[in-house]
Amino acid sequence: MYIVHIASECAPVIKAGGLGDVVYGLSREIENQGHTVEIILPMYDCMRYDHIWGLHDAYKDLFVPWYDSTIHCSVFCGWVHGRLCFFIQPHSEDHFFDRGCYYGQEDDNMRFAFFSKAALEFLFVSNKRPDVIHCHDWQTGLIPVMLYEMYKWHGMANQRVCYTIHNFKHQGICGKEVLKATGLNNDEYYFNYDRLQDNFNPFALNMMKGGIVYSNHVNTVSPHHAWEARYSGVSYGLGHTLELHHYKFNGILNGIDRNIWNPEVDTFIPYQYNIDNLEDKAKNKKALRERLLLKENKKPIVAYIGRLDRQKGVELVHHALYYSLHRNAQFVLLGSATEASINNWFCHEKYYLNNNPDCHLELGFNEELAHLIYAGADIIVVPSDYEPCGLTQMIGLKYGTVPVVRGVGGLIDTVFDKDNDLNHPEEKRNGFVFYQTDYNALESGLERAIGLWHYFPKEFEKLQKQGMNYDYSWKNPAQRYIDLYDFLRHK
Ligand code: ADP
């Protein structure tokens, strides 16, 4: 089969969070299983060019229809650690992708509506006819809309779309100018509850809703989150749309790339290790302490790695920090915030805790340090408010770093409480789960984890090994996507 992913991220060249990991890891596994995969991405000025090999002109003069005119684009092509990627670079005064950041611009709706249009136009004029176009998140929600309303009539009638929602929070809510810009000129037709009209604001369009309505298949990134999206508030108003389209909606758990997130081959960490030599994990702990100037003592290291965002339960992250210090543990945080108030809050904490030998706060994005923390920490805390899948707990498990998670979304599909999970026998349990959003709940999980480390080290090691035994690689999820693509192309 021939699959084209269209996305706003692909790790490590463009990575803001899990989306980048998923696009890369899934593509690699699908290719390993004998299929052809290409990835279309925006050419951001700030992406990691050092991760692209053989970057060259693939299509010099791509003229993308935009409003009543066209925007001249170049399409570059190169290999990102073996994946063939096409990067779209528009030459216009809008400088859509020359903003020094990936997201967070006032005209994000227009930037990604343009990217969607350009990606389709590129497929069309370069005569690429994939079996399945795999789109991701709101940034590419307009692709199936344009495919079925426009490009289908120009010879792209056989292409099927799989649409994966990684986060319902951002939906691309926009006004009618997007229709005019992309050539979907019939306002009345699209401002319809059955098409793109937002479910709550009748004067707005919703790109993610368009993706759901027009795609051949829609999924989110874990079975439990798929259930939550339909029956609770986490789909931010799209529950009814999912209900209407339930026959083509499901959840497929993400995987982690076994060549990148694997302590046996990880080149970012000083001591590679596996389940049989956890002593070498202890050496990484020492290296982490040296790197972050933490005191060498008999305490576990509790870590948090992730965006500092309300979704991630920042209040609980903050509480976990002080609670860990109070309970005779060390705490390491690696995170970046886009919201100024959260950023200021954690900057203040960093300043305040600067001389504390038991804790370190690293504010920013640092891939290499993330690897060392996964390897060196003993416990990883993921207290999310909601979590479509979550990669950090799966990476933690692989690295023998015991997860303490809130029981939501993909966290509940991957972490099974050591003391209370009645669905798994004891030897299959791998971490600690709490359910409520208050401090007591978090403490109930963290206290058990820290206590086990201090007072029952053999039990703690057993739990680490049980976690390492889980295979959360892309092997199984990729097979599910392949079966899905195969089903779609025969539809
Ligand atoms: P989300 O996609 O919601 O951000 P996930 O848990 O699915 O969360 O994926 C997070 C990914 O991003 C993981 O690979 C994690 O290691 C990485 N990550 C998050 N924040 C940082 C950071 N500040 N520095 C380095 N890596 C980070």
Short mmCIF file of C-alpha atoms and ligand atoms in Angstrom, two decimals, residues 15-19 21 261 305-307 311-312 334-336 364-367 370 374 387 390-392 395, ligand 1:
data_model
loop_
_atom_site.label_atom_id
_atom_site.label_comp_id
_atom_site.label_asym_id
_atom_site.label_seq_id
_atom_site.Cartn_x
_atom_site.Cartn_y
_atom_site.Cartn_z
CA LYS A 15 8.38 18.09 17.58
CA ALA A 16 6.24 20.00 20.05
CA GLY A 17 4.79 16.91 21.75
CA GLY A 18 3.51 13.40 21.19
CA LEU A 19 2.09 14.09 17.71
CA ASP A 21 6.61 11.02 17.90
CA TRP A 261 12.86 4.80 23.33
CA ILE A 305 8.46 15.37 31.74
CA GLY A 306 5.91 17.12 29.58
CA ARG A 307 4.22 20.29 28.54
CA GLN A 311 -4.33 19.54 30.44
CA LYS A 312 -1.33 18.01 32.18
CA LEU A 334 11.51 19.04 32.49
CA GLY A 335 8.76 21.03 30.89
CA SER A 336 7.83 23.99 28.80
CA GLY A 364 12.32 24.42 28.05
CA PHE A 365 12.43 21.62 25.53
CA ASN A 366 15.40 19.27 25.70
CA GLU A 367 15.15 15.92 23.96
CA ALA A 370 14.54 13.82 28.56
CA TYR A 374 13.72 8.61 31.85
CA GLU A 387 -4.75 12.34 28.42
CA GLY A 390 0.26 9.77 26.82
CA LEU A 391 3.71 8.61 25.81
CA THR A 392 5.64 9.52 28.94
CA ILE A 395 8.48 5.44 27.91
P1 ADP B 1 1.55 15.51 24.49
O1 ADP B 1 1.49 14.97 23.12
O2 ADP B 1 0.22 15.84 25.08
O3 ADP B 1 2.52 16.65 24.63
P2 ADP B 1 2.65 12.90 25.20
O4 ADP B 1 2.87 12.26 26.53
O5 ADP B 1 1.78 12.18 24.24
O6 ADP B 1 2.12 14.38 25.47
O7 ADP B 1 4.05 13.12 24.47
C1 ADP B 1 5.03 13.90 25.01
C2 ADP B 1 6.34 13.68 24.27
O8 ADP B 1 7.08 14.90 24.27
C3 ADP B 1 7.23 12.66 24.95
O9 ADP B 1 8.10 12.08 23.97
C4 ADP B 1 8.05 13.53 25.92
O10 ADP B 1 9.28 12.91 26.27
C5 ADP B 1 8.25 14.76 25.08
N1 ADP B 1 8.42 16.01 25.82
C6 ADP B 1 7.44 16.75 26.39
N2 ADP B 1 7.95 17.86 26.94
C7 ADP B 1 9.28 17.81 26.73
C8 ADP B 1 10.37 18.69 27.05
N3 ADP B 1 10.18 19.82 27.73
N4 ADP B 1 11.62 18.34 26.65
C9 ADP B 1 11.81 17.19 25.96
N5 ADP B 1 10.83 16.32 25.62
C10 ADP B 1 9.58 16.64 26.00
#
